[in-house]
Amino acid sequence: MKPKDAILSASHVGMRFKGLVAVDDVSLAVARGSITALIGPNGAGKTTLFNCLSGFLPGAAGSVVFDGRRIDGLPPHRRSRAGLVRTFQIPRIFHRLTLIENMLVADRAQPGDALFGCFMRRGATLARTRAATEQARDLLALLSIERLADDYAGTLSGGQRKLLELGRVLMTDPKMILLDEPMAGVNPALGGKLLERVEHLRQERGITFLFVEHDMEMVMRVSDRVVVLDQGRVIADGPPDTIRADLRVIDAYLGRADLGASA
Amino acid sequence: MLEFWLFVLATAGIYTIFSLGLLVQFGIAGLPNFGNGAFMAISAYAMAISVVNGLPMWAAAPVGIGAAVLFGLLLAIPTVRLRSDYLAVATIAAGEIVRYLALNLQELTGGAAGTVNLLGPGIAADYNSSWLRFQSGVRGLISNLVGQRVPSDVAFIAILWPVALLLLAAVWYMVRSPWGRTLRAIREDETAVAALGKDVFAYKLQAFSVGAALAGVAGLFFAWQVSSFSPDDFRPTLTFYAFVIVILGGKTNVWAVPVGAVLFAGIFAGTRFLDFWPLSVFASGDRAYLRLVLVGLGLIVLVIWRPQGIFGNRREDALET
Amino acid sequence: MLDQLLQLVFNGLVTGSIFAIGAIGASLVWGVLRIGNFAHGDYMALGAFTTFTANVLLGLPLVVSALLGVAATSLFAVLAHQLVLKPMRGRGLTSVFIVTVGLAFVIRNTLFLVFGSGARRFDIDQAEVYVVGPIRMSPGQAITIVCALIAIGLVGWLLSSTNIGRSMRAVAENSDLAAVTGVDTDGLATITWLITGALAGLAGICLGLVQGTFDASFGAYTLFLIFTAVVLGGIGSAYGALGGGLALGLVMEVSTWDGFAGGLDPRYKLILAFIALILMLLVRPEGLFGKARIV
Ligand SMILES: Nc1ncnc2c1ncn2[C@@H]1O[C@H](COP(=O)(O)OP(=O)(O)OP(=O)(O)O)[C@@H](O)[C@H]1O
Ligand SMILES: [Mg+2]
């Protein structure tokens, strides 16, 4: 793929913890509007790579270009503002805020979000709150948690928290979303529905997805491309069918036997 | 008895404004600032020093608040990223530094003897005569209105409480606004807020400054209420009391703050009324210690068994992480 | 002037040992149990006042009184843990800190209530002076040095040669790891408080002896110096607290030496210590001697 087709291109990204090399010289380009899966055994460095890309590891090496701009060196919120947003493997929700409030925090077009904004732009704040609340309710409905909209997020189950996090990143109107095991703990029927939704968002809004997933079935079904990480290195990269056949991958999996035999 | 209640109301008004600042910092934004009393001190001193150096009172007042905010930012910039227990210790230490500096910089502050010494020992310094003139004007107005001469404390309260209520309303509105919501989200999980594209550091500085500004306003009224104050009026216990008030109300409940403040000021002004058995066993000086023992016990009981405070929401607080 | 320096170094080692004894316990509870204990200084005062009761009011010998004081503080610390701090398990760092503020209020003002606000002293001859070479030493200082050596030796043995001590260090260094490897956290907490209370009590007694007089708030005044020693040594590190305490004591005393351009105005000693505390929290919360830890 030529760099100009790529919305995200990372080169020579690396991260080490004390002696451990968690991400080892990873170069990766993600095509605009694509759905890419990132797979690999536990501890392969997938989450660490996400942390490097989204700016949560200031010590990371290498360069990252997103949407034509260098973003390595930028703090996490600036990368997020640039349109590259992420979710977390262990969902990070705002426990003592309601679901709706959780969603509204992600709203970027809210003038009342500034200090004294609620006084200085009172009308605009109220209008935006109305519009955003409607949008948030629609998204919650899509995720099948709208009946909990006014409950505290801390009361949600693990799977529901995953869904809320997904809803929250969608509220930010992103260009690209990094999803860290979005389906872990989510009921398979709903998972299927969400996959359709991901496809749909990609088509309608051109959102690019890079997601970590252990369920090979799901990976093979939705992704245009699969990247395999093992011990911090990219060991395979290609269309799902090629990867399925790739012996090294099977070896990496079966050798450690921690992903089951689904590959 | 009337005198007693007037004193309670005046003290409670000052505590209300001061605790409101803490509510924004601690209750809403999750920043346990145990040095907020220092901003009250800085504002009071900056105002008093400006006045004795020739600035009119109404110009000196914003100078005081500005100084409080400035020092607030100075403290917040390095510390708001700290883990919460480190922040607590660092802010108490910062507050103590301010107090010790005020004690030692005698030429500037009058030292331990207090602000009567602002112009040096032997020269009676007076920073609140224009305040007293204003206050007696208000007193005259009220006296005319009710057709009877009212105590000067009534005038003080009549100026203080409208300001306090205005600030309460403003903070209430801000806390409910999207800005307040983002602060509450930061309190819950700042990493997630950053991931959603908000500048967590900037929000924390804003919350800290708003709290410092409110402490500054409280400091002005405190300085006006008394005619001389000294660094020891701003011991760490001052901030602890504000914590008790905020926790009493359930940490995020703006309208509970004045209730807690009145209760607290009542307990504090009222040891001489605590003369019934079994408290009468103690000498009146000892009852002062006794009430602090009770405040400590109350704080412990409240935090352990009723973290939602008197008015708070049990369900919400069960979700504290 | 050199004699003055030697004397200051000696004084610094004495106050430093007191900081160290106080700081070891404070550091253990902060690191092992995640409790920044605001009442730690008041535990020290409790030790001094129970000893005072036995020594002066009941007329027992100082050594017996001190042992009673240490035991009482130790038991009190365990009791406070069971009644007040254990129910706070799993709550935020701030809530726990606030509970210890309440505890501090209760202890300090109960002491004021019972013993009044006047200055108290132990039953020893304050005027006596031992002269060793160029150094003049009060009986309180001599006792402190002996106590410090014994206490530090005991703690060192406990942490390095017993199972419970090893688990404590494991938890202080990595609580997740310790949870996985199945440390008995409840028993560990009780023993940590037992040790911490005893050390705090001892520190309070020694401080009372060295200062000569004390009132119920004298421990609270020392709290932030203790915290400074804890943070200098790295929160959770007993040996760090030892080093941090000694270093702090030395620096605070020696800074007033005339040899340093007339010496630092003693009034600014405290301010300097507080600035050091804040700077350490900002830059190296793992302490001067600790290794940097990621996350
Ligand atoms: N903050 C950290 N400090 C030290 N080591 C870390 C840190 N974060 C990750 N590691 C280590 O880096 C390696 C990669 O971890 P990472 O979480 O990226 O794996 P992963 O591929 O996401 O695994 P999983 O599928 O289990 O989520 C692991 O060995 C892990 O222990
Ligand atoms: Mg992972």
Coordinates of N, CA, C and O in Angstrom, one line a residue, chain C residues 132-228:
Chain C
V132 N 31.5 13.6 75.8 CA 32.3 12.6 75.2 C 33.2 13.3 74.1 O 32.7 13.7 73.1
G133 N 34.5 13.4 74.4 CA 35.4 14.2 73.5 C 34.8 15.6 73.3 O 34.5 16.2 74.3
P134 N 34.6 16.0 72.1 CA 34.1 17.4 71.9 C 32.6 17.5 72.0 O 32.1 18.6 71.8
I135 N 31.9 16.3 72.2 CA 30.5 16.4 72.1 C 29.8 16.4 73.4 O 30.2 15.6 74.3
R136 N 28.9 17.2 73.6 CA 28.1 17.3 74.8 C 26.7 16.6 74.5 O 26.1 16.9 73.5
M137 N 26.3 15.8 75.4 CA 25.1 14.9 75.1 C 24.2 14.9 76.4 O 24.7 14.8 77.5
S138 N 22.9 15.1 76.1 CA 22.0 15.1 77.2 C 21.6 13.6 77.5 O 21.7 12.8 76.6
P139 N 21.0 13.3 78.6 CA 20.6 11.9 78.9 C 19.6 11.5 77.8 O 19.6 10.4 77.4
G140 N 18.7 12.4 77.5 CA 17.7 12.1 76.5 C 18.3 11.7 75.1 O 17.9 10.7 74.5
Q141 N 19.3 12.4 74.8 CA 20.0 12.1 73.5 C 20.7 10.7 73.6 O 20.6 9.9 72.7
A142 N 21.3 10.4 74.8 CA 22.0 9.1 74.9 C 21.0 8.0 74.8 O 21.2 7.0 74.1
I143 N 19.8 8.2 75.5 CA 18.8 7.2 75.5 C 18.3 7.0 74.0 O 18.1 5.8 73.6
T144 N 18.1 8.1 73.3 CA 17.6 8.0 72.0 C 18.6 7.2 71.1 O 18.1 6.3 70.3
I145 N 19.8 7.4 71.2 CA 20.8 6.7 70.4 C 20.7 5.2 70.7 O 20.6 4.4 69.8
V146 N 20.6 4.8 72.0 CA 20.6 3.4 72.3 C 19.3 2.8 71.8 O 19.3 1.8 71.1
C147 N 18.2 3.5 72.0 CA 16.9 3.0 71.5 C 16.9 2.9 70.0 O 16.3 1.9 69.5
A148 N 17.4 3.8 69.3 CA 17.4 3.8 67.9 C 18.2 2.6 67.4 O 17.7 1.9 66.5
L149 N 19.3 2.3 68.0 CA 20.1 1.2 67.5 C 19.3 -0.1 67.7 O 19.3 -1.0 66.9
I150 N 18.7 -0.2 68.9 CA 18.0 -1.5 69.2 C 16.8 -1.6 68.2 O 16.6 -2.6 67.6
A151 N 16.0 -0.5 68.1 CA 14.8 -0.6 67.3 C 15.2 -0.9 65.8 O 14.5 -1.7 65.2
I152 N 16.2 -0.2 65.3 CA 16.5 -0.4 63.9 C 17.1 -1.8 63.7 O 16.7 -2.5 62.7
G153 N 17.8 -2.3 64.7 CA 18.3 -3.7 64.6 C 17.2 -4.7 64.5 O 17.1 -5.6 63.7
L154 N 16.2 -4.5 65.4 CA 15.1 -5.4 65.5 C 14.3 -5.4 64.2 O 13.9 -6.4 63.6
V155 N 14.0 -4.1 63.7 CA 13.2 -4.0 62.5 C 14.0 -4.6 61.3 O 13.4 -5.4 60.4
G156 N 15.3 -4.4 61.2 CA 16.1 -4.9 60.2 C 16.0 -6.5 60.2 O 15.8 -7.1 59.1
W157 N 16.1 -7.0 61.3 CA 16.1 -8.5 61.5 C 14.7 -9.0 61.0 O 14.6 -9.9 60.2
L158 N 13.6 -8.3 61.5 CA 12.3 -8.7 61.2 C 12.0 -8.7 59.6 O 11.5 -9.6 59.1
L159 N 12.5 -7.6 59.0 CA 12.2 -7.5 57.6 C 13.0 -8.4 56.7 O 12.6 -8.9 55.7
S160 N 14.2 -8.7 57.2 CA 15.1 -9.5 56.3 C 15.0 -11.0 56.7 O 15.2 -11.9 55.8
S161 N 14.7 -11.4 57.9 CA 14.9 -12.8 58.3 C 13.6 -13.5 58.6 O 13.6 -14.7 58.9
T162 N 12.4 -12.8 58.6 CA 11.2 -13.5 58.9 C 10.3 -13.5 57.7 O 10.4 -12.7 56.8
N163 N 9.4 -14.5 57.7 CA 8.5 -14.6 56.6 C 7.6 -13.4 56.5 O 7.4 -12.8 55.4
I164 N 7.1 -12.9 57.6 CA 6.2 -11.8 57.6 C 6.9 -10.6 57.1 O 6.3 -9.8 56.3
G165 N 8.1 -10.4 57.5 CA 8.9 -9.2 57.0 C 9.1 -9.3 55.5 O 8.9 -8.3 54.8
R166 N 9.4 -10.5 55.0 CA 9.6 -10.6 53.5 C 8.3 -10.3 52.8 O 8.3 -9.7 51.7
S167 N 7.1 -10.8 53.3 CA 5.9 -10.5 52.6 C 5.6 -9.0 52.6 O 5.1 -8.5 51.7
M168 N 5.9 -8.4 53.7 CA 5.7 -6.9 53.8 C 6.4 -6.2 52.7 O 5.9 -5.4 52.0
R169 N 7.7 -6.6 52.5 CA 8.5 -5.9 51.5 C 7.9 -6.3 50.1 O 7.9 -5.4 49.2
A170 N 7.5 -7.5 50.0 CA 6.9 -7.9 48.7 C 5.7 -7.0 48.4 O 5.5 -6.5 47.3
V171 N 4.8 -6.9 49.4 CA 3.6 -6.1 49.1 C 3.9 -4.6 48.9 O 3.4 -4.0 48.0
A172 N 4.9 -4.1 49.6 CA 5.3 -2.7 49.4 C 5.8 -2.5 48.0 O 5.6 -1.5 47.4
E173 N 6.5 -3.5 47.5 CA 7.1 -3.3 46.2 C 6.1 -3.6 45.1 O 6.1 -3.0 44.1
N174 N 5.2 -4.5 45.3 CA 4.3 -4.8 44.2 C 3.0 -5.5 44.8 O 3.0 -6.7 45.1
S175 N 2.0 -4.7 45.1 CA 0.9 -5.3 45.8 C 0.1 -6.3 44.9 O -0.4 -7.3 45.4
D176 N 0.1 -6.1 43.6 CA -0.6 -7.1 42.7 C 0.0 -8.4 42.8 O -0.6 -9.5 42.9
L177 N 1.4 -8.4 42.7 CA 2.1 -9.6 42.7 C 1.9 -10.4 44.0 O 1.6 -11.6 44.0
A178 N 1.9 -9.6 45.1 CA 1.7 -10.2 46.4 C 0.3 -10.8 46.5 O 0.1 -11.9 47.1
A179 N -0.7 -10.2 45.9 CA -2.1 -10.7 46.0 C -2.1 -12.0 45.2 O -2.8 -13.0 45.7
V180 N -1.4 -12.1 44.1 CA -1.4 -13.3 43.3 C -0.7 -14.5 44.1 O -1.2 -15.6 44.1
T181 N 0.4 -14.1 44.7 CA 1.1 -15.2 45.4 C 0.5 -15.5 46.8 O 1.1 -16.3 47.5
G182 N -0.6 -14.9 47.1 CA -1.4 -15.3 48.2 C -0.8 -15.0 49.6 O -0.6 -15.8 50.5
V183 N -0.5 -13.7 49.7 CA -0.1 -13.2 51.1 C -1.3 -13.0 51.9 O -2.3 -12.6 51.5
D184 N -1.2 -13.4 53.2 CA -2.3 -13.2 54.1 C -2.4 -11.7 54.5 O -1.7 -11.3 55.4
T185 N -3.2 -11.0 53.7 CA -3.1 -9.5 53.9 C -3.7 -9.1 55.2 O -3.3 -8.1 55.7
D186 N -4.7 -9.8 55.7 CA -5.2 -9.4 57.0 C -4.2 -9.5 58.1 O -4.0 -8.5 58.9
G187 N -3.6 -10.6 58.2 CA -2.6 -10.8 59.3 C -1.4 -9.8 59.0 O -0.9 -9.2 60.0
L188 N -1.1 -9.6 57.8 CA 0.0 -8.7 57.4 C -0.3 -7.3 57.9 O 0.5 -6.6 58.5
A189 N -1.6 -6.8 57.7 CA -2.0 -5.5 58.1 C -1.8 -5.4 59.6 O -1.3 -4.4 60.1
T190 N -2.3 -6.3 60.3 CA -2.3 -6.3 61.8 C -0.8 -6.2 62.3 O -0.5 -5.3 63.1
I191 N 0.0 -7.0 61.7 CA 1.4 -7.0 62.2 C 2.1 -5.7 61.7 O 2.9 -5.1 62.5
T192 N 1.8 -5.2 60.6 CA 2.3 -3.9 60.1 C 2.0 -2.8 61.1 O 2.8 -2.0 61.5
W193 N 0.7 -2.8 61.6 CA 0.3 -1.8 62.5 C 0.9 -2.0 63.9 O 1.3 -1.0 64.6
L194 N 1.1 -3.2 64.3 CA 1.7 -3.5 65.5 C 3.1 -2.9 65.6 O 3.5 -2.2 66.5
I195 N 3.9 -3.1 64.5 CA 5.2 -2.6 64.4 C 5.2 -1.1 64.3 O 6.0 -0.4 65.0
T196 N 4.3 -0.6 63.4 CA 4.3 0.9 63.2 C 3.9 1.6 64.5 O 4.5 2.6 64.8
G197 N 2.9 1.1 65.2 CA 2.5 1.7 66.5 C 3.7 1.7 67.5 O 3.9 2.7 68.1
A198 N 4.3 0.6 67.6 CA 5.5 0.5 68.5 C 6.5 1.5 68.2 O 7.0 2.3 69.1
L199 N 6.9 1.6 66.9 CA 7.9 2.5 66.5 C 7.5 4.0 66.7 O 8.3 4.8 67.1
A200 N 6.2 4.3 66.4 CA 5.7 5.6 66.5 C 5.8 6.0 68.0 O 6.2 7.1 68.4
G201 N 5.4 5.1 68.9 CA 5.4 5.3 70.3 C 6.8 5.6 70.8 O 7.1 6.6 71.5
L202 N 7.7 4.8 70.3 CA 9.1 5.0 70.7 C 9.7 6.3 70.2 O 10.3 7.0 71.0
A203 N 9.3 6.7 69.0 CA 9.8 7.9 68.4 C 9.2 9.1 69.3 O 10.0 10.1 69.5
G204 N 8.0 9.0 69.7 CA 7.4 10.0 70.5 C 8.1 10.2 71.8 O 8.4 11.3 72.3
I205 N 8.4 9.0 72.5 CA 9.1 9.1 73.8 C 10.5 9.7 73.6 O 10.9 10.6 74.4
C206 N 11.2 9.3 72.6 CA 12.6 9.8 72.4 C 12.5 11.3 72.1 O 13.3 12.1 72.6
L207 N 11.5 11.7 71.3 CA 11.4 13.1 70.9 C 11.1 13.9 72.2 O 11.7 15.0 72.4
G208 N 10.2 13.4 73.0 CA 9.9 14.0 74.3 C 11.2 14.2 75.2 O 11.4 15.2 75.8
L209 N 12.0 13.1 75.2 CA 13.2 13.2 76.0 C 14.2 14.2 75.5 O 14.8 14.9 76.2
V210 N 14.3 14.2 74.1 CA 15.3 15.1 73.5 C 14.9 16.6 73.6 O 15.6 17.5 74.0
Q211 N 13.5 16.8 73.4 CA 13.1 18.2 73.5 C 13.0 18.7 74.9 O 13.0 19.9 75.2
G212 N 12.9 17.7 75.9 CA 12.7 18.1 77.3 C 11.3 18.3 77.7 O 10.8 17.6 78.6
T213 N 10.6 19.1 77.0 CA 9.1 19.3 77.3 C 8.3 19.0 76.1 O 8.8 19.1 74.9
F214 N 7.0 18.7 76.3 CA 6.1 18.5 75.2 C 4.7 18.7 75.6 O 4.4 18.6 76.8
D215 N 3.9 18.9 74.6 CA 2.4 19.0 74.8 C 1.7 18.1 73.8 O 2.4 17.4 73.0
A216 N 0.4 18.0 73.8 CA -0.3 17.0 73.0 C -0.1 17.2 71.5 O -0.4 16.3 70.7
S217 N 0.3 18.4 71.1 CA 0.4 18.6 69.7 C 1.8 18.5 69.1 O 2.1 18.7 68.0
F218 N 2.7 18.0 70.0 CA 4.1 18.0 69.5 C 4.4 17.0 68.5 O 5.2 17.2 67.6
G219 N 3.6 15.9 68.5 CA 3.8 14.9 67.5 C 3.3 15.4 66.2 O 3.9 15.2 65.1
A220 N 2.1 16.1 66.2 CA 1.6 16.6 65.0 C 2.5 17.6 64.3 O 2.6 17.6 63.1
Y221 N 3.3 18.4 65.1 CA 4.2 19.3 64.5 C 5.3 18.6 63.8 O 6.0 19.1 62.9
T222 N 5.6 17.4 64.2 CA 6.7 16.6 63.6 C 6.3 15.8 62.4 O 7.1 15.3 61.6
L223 N 4.9 15.7 62.3 CA 4.4 14.8 61.2 C 5.0 15.1 59.8 O 5.4 14.1 59.1
F224 N 5.1 16.3 59.5 CA 5.5 16.6 58.1 C 7.0 16.4 57.9 O 7.5 16.0 56.8
L225 N 7.8 16.4 59.0 CA 9.2 16.1 58.9 C 9.3 14.5 58.7 O 10.1 14.0 57.9
I226 N 8.4 13.8 59.4 CA 8.4 12.4 59.3 C 8.0 12.0 57.8 O 8.6 11.2 57.2
F227 N 7.0 12.7 57.3 CA 6.5 12.5 55.9 C 7.7 12.8 55.0 O 7.9 12.1 54.0
T228 N 8.4 13.9 55.2 CA 9.5 14.2 54.4 C 10.5 13.1 54.4 O 11.0 12.7 53.3

